[in-house]
Amino acid sequence: LTAPLFDLFGRAFSGRDLILLGGGLVVLAVAVMMLAAESISTFVERHPTIKILALSFLLLIGLSLVADGLGTHIPKGYVYFAMGFSMFVEAINIRIRRKTEPVQLRKRYEKAAR
């Protein structure tokens, strides 16, 4: 991993360099998550269907991993398209719910006591 793979601006980069850069980026990702946690939490509390969407994404990824483990490859493009389409539909739902009143259901029918 120490052999140079490519040069960029007069500096040679090896596989080890790329791994170290990637690790430094995981640390930046943690910092971004810590800074964004409050606003994301507020958003999810306002839109509880996002929780279900996130759980369905976890199920989709889990199913894909199980299928890969059993020897059936599911192209990642299908998985990403399904996730993107679901997010698109949920974004439309959130916009529509913002502009309209929630649906009011009728009270449950109960027999009169005799």
mmCIF file of the C-alpha atoms, coordinates in Angstrom:
data_MODEL
# 
_entry.id   MODEL 
# 
loop_
_atom_site.group_PDB 
_atom_site.id 
_atom_site.type_symbol 
_atom_site.label_atom_id 
_atom_site.label_alt_id 
_atom_site.label_comp_id 
_atom_site.label_asym_id 
_atom_site.label_entity_id 
_atom_site.label_seq_id 
_atom_site.pdbx_PDB_ins_code 
_atom_site.Cartn_x 
_atom_site.Cartn_y 
_atom_site.Cartn_z 
_atom_site.occupancy 
_atom_site.B_iso_or_equiv 
_atom_site.pdbx_formal_charge 
_atom_site.auth_seq_id 
_atom_site.auth_comp_id 
_atom_site.auth_asym_id 
_atom_site.auth_atom_id 
_atom_site.pdbx_PDB_model_num 
ATOM 1   C CA . LEU A 1 1   ? 0.000   0.000   0.000  1.00 0.00 ? 1   LEU A CA 1 
ATOM 2   C CA . THR A 1 2   ? 3.015   2.314   0.040  1.00 0.00 ? 2   THR A CA 1 
ATOM 3   C CA . ALA A 1 3   ? 3.634   2.319   -3.711 1.00 0.00 ? 3   ALA A CA 1 
ATOM 4   C CA . PRO A 1 4   ? 2.498   5.584   -5.351 1.00 0.00 ? 4   PRO A CA 1 
ATOM 5   C CA . LEU A 1 5   ? -0.826  5.263   -7.182 1.00 0.00 ? 5   LEU A CA 1 
ATOM 6   C CA . PHE A 1 6   ? -1.031  8.755   -8.695 1.00 0.00 ? 6   PHE A CA 1 
ATOM 7   C CA . ASP A 1 7   ? 0.417   12.263  -8.463 1.00 0.00 ? 7   ASP A CA 1 
ATOM 8   C CA . LEU A 1 8   ? -1.646  15.314  -7.633 1.00 0.00 ? 8   LEU A CA 1 
ATOM 9   C CA . PHE A 1 9   ? -0.116  18.806  -7.527 1.00 0.00 ? 9   PHE A CA 1 
ATOM 10  C CA . GLY A 1 10  ? 3.381   17.327  -7.322 1.00 0.00 ? 10  GLY A CA 1 
ATOM 11  C CA . ARG A 1 11  ? 2.547   14.984  -4.431 1.00 0.00 ? 11  ARG A CA 1 
ATOM 12  C CA . ALA A 1 12  ? 2.438   11.195  -4.836 1.00 0.00 ? 12  ALA A CA 1 
ATOM 13  C CA . PHE A 1 13  ? -0.487  9.408   -3.165 1.00 0.00 ? 13  PHE A CA 1 
ATOM 14  C CA . SER A 1 14  ? -0.372  5.752   -2.141 1.00 0.00 ? 14  SER A CA 1 
ATOM 15  C CA . GLY A 1 15  ? -3.115  3.411   -0.958 1.00 0.00 ? 15  GLY A CA 1 
ATOM 16  C CA . ARG A 1 16  ? -2.031  4.017   2.641  1.00 0.00 ? 16  ARG A CA 1 
ATOM 17  C CA . ASP A 1 17  ? -2.339  7.781   2.140  1.00 0.00 ? 17  ASP A CA 1 
ATOM 18  C CA . LEU A 1 18  ? -5.877  7.372   0.793  1.00 0.00 ? 18  LEU A CA 1 
ATOM 19  C CA . ILE A 1 19  ? -6.875  5.195   3.765  1.00 0.00 ? 19  ILE A CA 1 
ATOM 20  C CA . LEU A 1 20  ? -5.498  7.766   6.214  1.00 0.00 ? 20  LEU A CA 1 
ATOM 21  C CA . LEU A 1 21  ? -7.264  10.611  4.391  1.00 0.00 ? 21  LEU A CA 1 
ATOM 22  C CA . GLY A 1 22  ? -10.495 8.616   4.451  1.00 0.00 ? 22  GLY A CA 1 
ATOM 23  C CA . GLY A 1 23  ? -10.127 8.019   8.189  1.00 0.00 ? 23  GLY A CA 1 
ATOM 24  C CA . GLY A 1 24  ? -9.616  11.702  8.769  1.00 0.00 ? 24  GLY A CA 1 
ATOM 25  C CA . LEU A 1 25  ? -12.767 12.403  6.786  1.00 0.00 ? 25  LEU A CA 1 
ATOM 26  C CA . VAL A 1 26  ? -14.790 9.717   9.202  1.00 0.00 ? 26  VAL A CA 1 
ATOM 27  C CA . VAL A 1 27  ? -13.681 12.069  12.106 1.00 0.00 ? 27  VAL A CA 1 
ATOM 28  C CA . LEU A 1 28  ? -15.030 15.151  10.202 1.00 0.00 ? 28  LEU A CA 1 
ATOM 29  C CA . ALA A 1 29  ? -18.258 13.223  9.568  1.00 0.00 ? 29  ALA A CA 1 
ATOM 30  C CA . VAL A 1 30  ? -18.649 12.635  13.317 1.00 0.00 ? 30  VAL A CA 1 
ATOM 31  C CA . ALA A 1 31  ? -18.183 16.354  13.975 1.00 0.00 ? 31  ALA A CA 1 
ATOM 32  C CA . VAL A 1 32  ? -20.789 17.228  11.331 1.00 0.00 ? 32  VAL A CA 1 
ATOM 33  C CA . MET A 1 33  ? -23.220 14.702  12.842 1.00 0.00 ? 33  MET A CA 1 
ATOM 34  C CA . MET A 1 34  ? -22.726 16.172  16.306 1.00 0.00 ? 34  MET A CA 1 
ATOM 35  C CA . LEU A 1 35  ? -23.412 19.668  15.000 1.00 0.00 ? 35  LEU A CA 1 
ATOM 36  C CA . ALA A 1 36  ? -26.461 18.596  12.969 1.00 0.00 ? 36  ALA A CA 1 
ATOM 37  C CA . ALA A 1 37  ? -28.000 16.233  15.562 1.00 0.00 ? 37  ALA A CA 1 
ATOM 38  C CA . GLU A 1 38  ? -30.267 18.868  17.122 1.00 0.00 ? 38  GLU A CA 1 
ATOM 39  C CA . SER A 1 39  ? -31.780 20.105  13.857 1.00 0.00 ? 39  SER A CA 1 
ATOM 40  C CA . ILE A 1 40  ? -32.211 16.564  12.515 1.00 0.00 ? 40  ILE A CA 1 
ATOM 41  C CA . SER A 1 41  ? -33.877 15.494  15.767 1.00 0.00 ? 41  SER A CA 1 
ATOM 42  C CA . THR A 1 42  ? -36.285 18.434  15.555 1.00 0.00 ? 42  THR A CA 1 
ATOM 43  C CA . PHE A 1 43  ? -37.108 17.606  11.934 1.00 0.00 ? 43  PHE A CA 1 
ATOM 44  C CA . VAL A 1 44  ? -37.790 13.943  12.743 1.00 0.00 ? 44  VAL A CA 1 
ATOM 45  C CA . GLU A 1 45  ? -40.016 14.907  15.689 1.00 0.00 ? 45  GLU A CA 1 
ATOM 46  C CA . ARG A 1 46  ? -42.098 17.148  13.400 1.00 0.00 ? 46  ARG A CA 1 
ATOM 47  C CA . HIS A 1 47  ? -42.323 14.443  10.702 1.00 0.00 ? 47  HIS A CA 1 
ATOM 48  C CA . PRO A 1 48  ? -42.671 11.037  12.381 1.00 0.00 ? 48  PRO A CA 1 
ATOM 49  C CA . THR A 1 49  ? -43.071 9.240   9.038  1.00 0.00 ? 49  THR A CA 1 
ATOM 50  C CA . ILE A 1 50  ? -39.353 9.879   8.498  1.00 0.00 ? 50  ILE A CA 1 
ATOM 51  C CA . LYS A 1 51  ? -38.713 7.327   11.271 1.00 0.00 ? 51  LYS A CA 1 
ATOM 52  C CA . ILE A 1 52  ? -40.622 4.677   9.336  1.00 0.00 ? 52  ILE A CA 1 
ATOM 53  C CA . LEU A 1 53  ? -38.802 5.627   6.140  1.00 0.00 ? 53  LEU A CA 1 
ATOM 54  C CA . ALA A 1 54  ? -35.425 5.267   7.876  1.00 0.00 ? 54  ALA A CA 1 
ATOM 55  C CA . LEU A 1 55  ? -36.435 1.875   9.289  1.00 0.00 ? 55  LEU A CA 1 
ATOM 56  C CA . SER A 1 56  ? -37.531 0.729   5.846  1.00 0.00 ? 56  SER A CA 1 
ATOM 57  C CA . PHE A 1 57  ? -34.127 1.789   4.468  1.00 0.00 ? 57  PHE A CA 1 
ATOM 58  C CA . LEU A 1 58  ? -32.416 -0.298  7.142  1.00 0.00 ? 58  LEU A CA 1 
ATOM 59  C CA . LEU A 1 59  ? -34.594 -3.270  6.199  1.00 0.00 ? 59  LEU A CA 1 
ATOM 60  C CA . LEU A 1 60  ? -33.805 -2.747  2.519  1.00 0.00 ? 60  LEU A CA 1 
ATOM 61  C CA . ILE A 1 61  ? -30.052 -2.632  3.160  1.00 0.00 ? 61  ILE A CA 1 
ATOM 62  C CA . GLY A 1 62  ? -30.287 -5.641  5.488  1.00 0.00 ? 62  GLY A CA 1 
ATOM 63  C CA . LEU A 1 63  ? -32.200 -7.639  2.910  1.00 0.00 ? 63  LEU A CA 1 
ATOM 64  C CA . SER A 1 64  ? -29.645 -6.709  0.268  1.00 0.00 ? 64  SER A CA 1 
ATOM 65  C CA . LEU A 1 65  ? -26.802 -7.874  2.526  1.00 0.00 ? 65  LEU A CA 1 
ATOM 66  C CA . VAL A 1 66  ? -28.563 -11.154 3.309  1.00 0.00 ? 66  VAL A CA 1 
ATOM 67  C CA . ALA A 1 67  ? -29.195 -11.735 -0.397 1.00 0.00 ? 67  ALA A CA 1 
ATOM 68  C CA . ASP A 1 68  ? -25.510 -11.063 -1.150 1.00 0.00 ? 68  ASP A CA 1 
ATOM 69  C CA . GLY A 1 69  ? -24.550 -13.470 1.618  1.00 0.00 ? 69  GLY A CA 1 
ATOM 70  C CA . LEU A 1 70  ? -26.730 -16.156 0.038  1.00 0.00 ? 70  LEU A CA 1 
ATOM 71  C CA . GLY A 1 71  ? -25.119 -15.610 -3.356 1.00 0.00 ? 71  GLY A CA 1 
ATOM 72  C CA . THR A 1 72  ? -27.816 -13.495 -5.006 1.00 0.00 ? 72  THR A CA 1 
ATOM 73  C CA . HIS A 1 73  ? -26.457 -10.110 -6.038 1.00 0.00 ? 73  HIS A CA 1 
ATOM 74  C CA . ILE A 1 74  ? -28.885 -7.172  -6.088 1.00 0.00 ? 74  ILE A CA 1 
ATOM 75  C CA . PRO A 1 75  ? -27.394 -4.300  -8.113 1.00 0.00 ? 75  PRO A CA 1 
ATOM 76  C CA . LYS A 1 76  ? -26.850 -1.278  -5.874 1.00 0.00 ? 76  LYS A CA 1 
ATOM 77  C CA . GLY A 1 77  ? -28.511 0.952   -8.451 1.00 0.00 ? 77  GLY A CA 1 
ATOM 78  C CA . TYR A 1 78  ? -31.845 -0.727  -7.730 1.00 0.00 ? 78  TYR A CA 1 
ATOM 79  C CA . VAL A 1 79  ? -31.419 -0.209  -3.997 1.00 0.00 ? 79  VAL A CA 1 
ATOM 80  C CA . TYR A 1 80  ? -30.412 3.443   -4.374 1.00 0.00 ? 80  TYR A CA 1 
ATOM 81  C CA . PHE A 1 81  ? -33.236 4.116   -6.822 1.00 0.00 ? 81  PHE A CA 1 
ATOM 82  C CA . ALA A 1 82  ? -35.783 2.624   -4.411 1.00 0.00 ? 82  ALA A CA 1 
ATOM 83  C CA . MET A 1 83  ? -34.420 4.764   -1.581 1.00 0.00 ? 83  MET A CA 1 
ATOM 84  C CA . GLY A 1 84  ? -34.344 7.919   -3.691 1.00 0.00 ? 84  GLY A CA 1 
ATOM 85  C CA . PHE A 1 85  ? -37.856 7.360   -5.005 1.00 0.00 ? 85  PHE A CA 1 
ATOM 86  C CA . SER A 1 86  ? -39.146 6.786   -1.469 1.00 0.00 ? 86  SER A CA 1 
ATOM 87  C CA . MET A 1 87  ? -37.513 10.005  -0.296 1.00 0.00 ? 87  MET A CA 1 
ATOM 88  C CA . PHE A 1 88  ? -39.034 11.876  -3.238 1.00 0.00 ? 88  PHE A CA 1 
ATOM 89  C CA . VAL A 1 89  ? -42.532 10.590  -2.390 1.00 0.00 ? 89  VAL A CA 1 
ATOM 90  C CA . GLU A 1 90  ? -42.062 11.451  1.301  1.00 0.00 ? 90  GLU A CA 1 
ATOM 91  C CA . ALA A 1 91  ? -40.900 14.976  0.400  1.00 0.00 ? 91  ALA A CA 1 
ATOM 92  C CA . ILE A 1 92  ? -44.113 15.440  -1.606 1.00 0.00 ? 92  ILE A CA 1 
ATOM 93  C CA . ASN A 1 93  ? -46.164 14.127  1.330  1.00 0.00 ? 93  ASN A CA 1 
ATOM 94  C CA . ILE A 1 94  ? -44.468 16.530  3.742  1.00 0.00 ? 94  ILE A CA 1 
ATOM 95  C CA . ARG A 1 95  ? -45.156 19.492  1.432  1.00 0.00 ? 95  ARG A CA 1 
ATOM 96  C CA . ILE A 1 96  ? -48.798 18.537  0.983  1.00 0.00 ? 96  ILE A CA 1 
ATOM 97  C CA . ARG A 1 97  ? -49.337 17.995  4.734  1.00 0.00 ? 97  ARG A CA 1 
ATOM 98  C CA . ARG A 1 98  ? -47.895 21.425  5.426  1.00 0.00 ? 98  ARG A CA 1 
ATOM 99  C CA . LYS A 1 99  ? -50.561 23.075  3.229  1.00 0.00 ? 99  LYS A CA 1 
ATOM 100 C CA . THR A 1 100 ? -53.654 21.075  4.228  1.00 0.00 ? 100 THR A CA 1 
ATOM 101 C CA . GLU A 1 101 ? -55.505 20.234  7.397  1.00 0.00 ? 101 GLU A CA 1 
ATOM 102 C CA . PRO A 1 102 ? -55.011 16.719  8.727  1.00 0.00 ? 102 PRO A CA 1 
ATOM 103 C CA . VAL A 1 103 ? -57.731 14.207  7.968  1.00 0.00 ? 103 VAL A CA 1 
ATOM 104 C CA . GLN A 1 104 ? -60.266 13.880  10.777 1.00 0.00 ? 104 GLN A CA 1 
ATOM 105 C CA . LEU A 1 105 ? -61.569 10.370  11.273 1.00 0.00 ? 105 LEU A CA 1 
ATOM 106 C CA . ARG A 1 106 ? -65.068 9.646   12.516 1.00 0.00 ? 106 ARG A CA 1 
ATOM 107 C CA . LYS A 1 107 ? -65.502 8.420   16.028 1.00 0.00 ? 107 LYS A CA 1 
ATOM 108 C CA . ARG A 1 108 ? -65.677 4.687   16.479 1.00 0.00 ? 108 ARG A CA 1 
ATOM 109 C CA . TYR A 1 109 ? -69.196 3.266   16.475 1.00 0.00 ? 109 TYR A CA 1 
ATOM 110 C CA . GLU A 1 110 ? -70.172 1.655   19.749 1.00 0.00 ? 110 GLU A CA 1 
ATOM 111 C CA . LYS A 1 111 ? -73.419 -0.095  20.555 1.00 0.00 ? 111 LYS A CA 1 
ATOM 112 C CA . ALA A 1 112 ? -75.573 1.646   23.104 1.00 0.00 ? 112 ALA A CA 1 
ATOM 113 C CA . ALA A 1 113 ? -75.530 0.005   26.512 1.00 0.00 ? 113 ALA A CA 1 
ATOM 114 C CA . ARG A 1 114 ? -78.835 -1.718  27.428 1.00 0.00 ? 114 ARG A CA 1 
# 
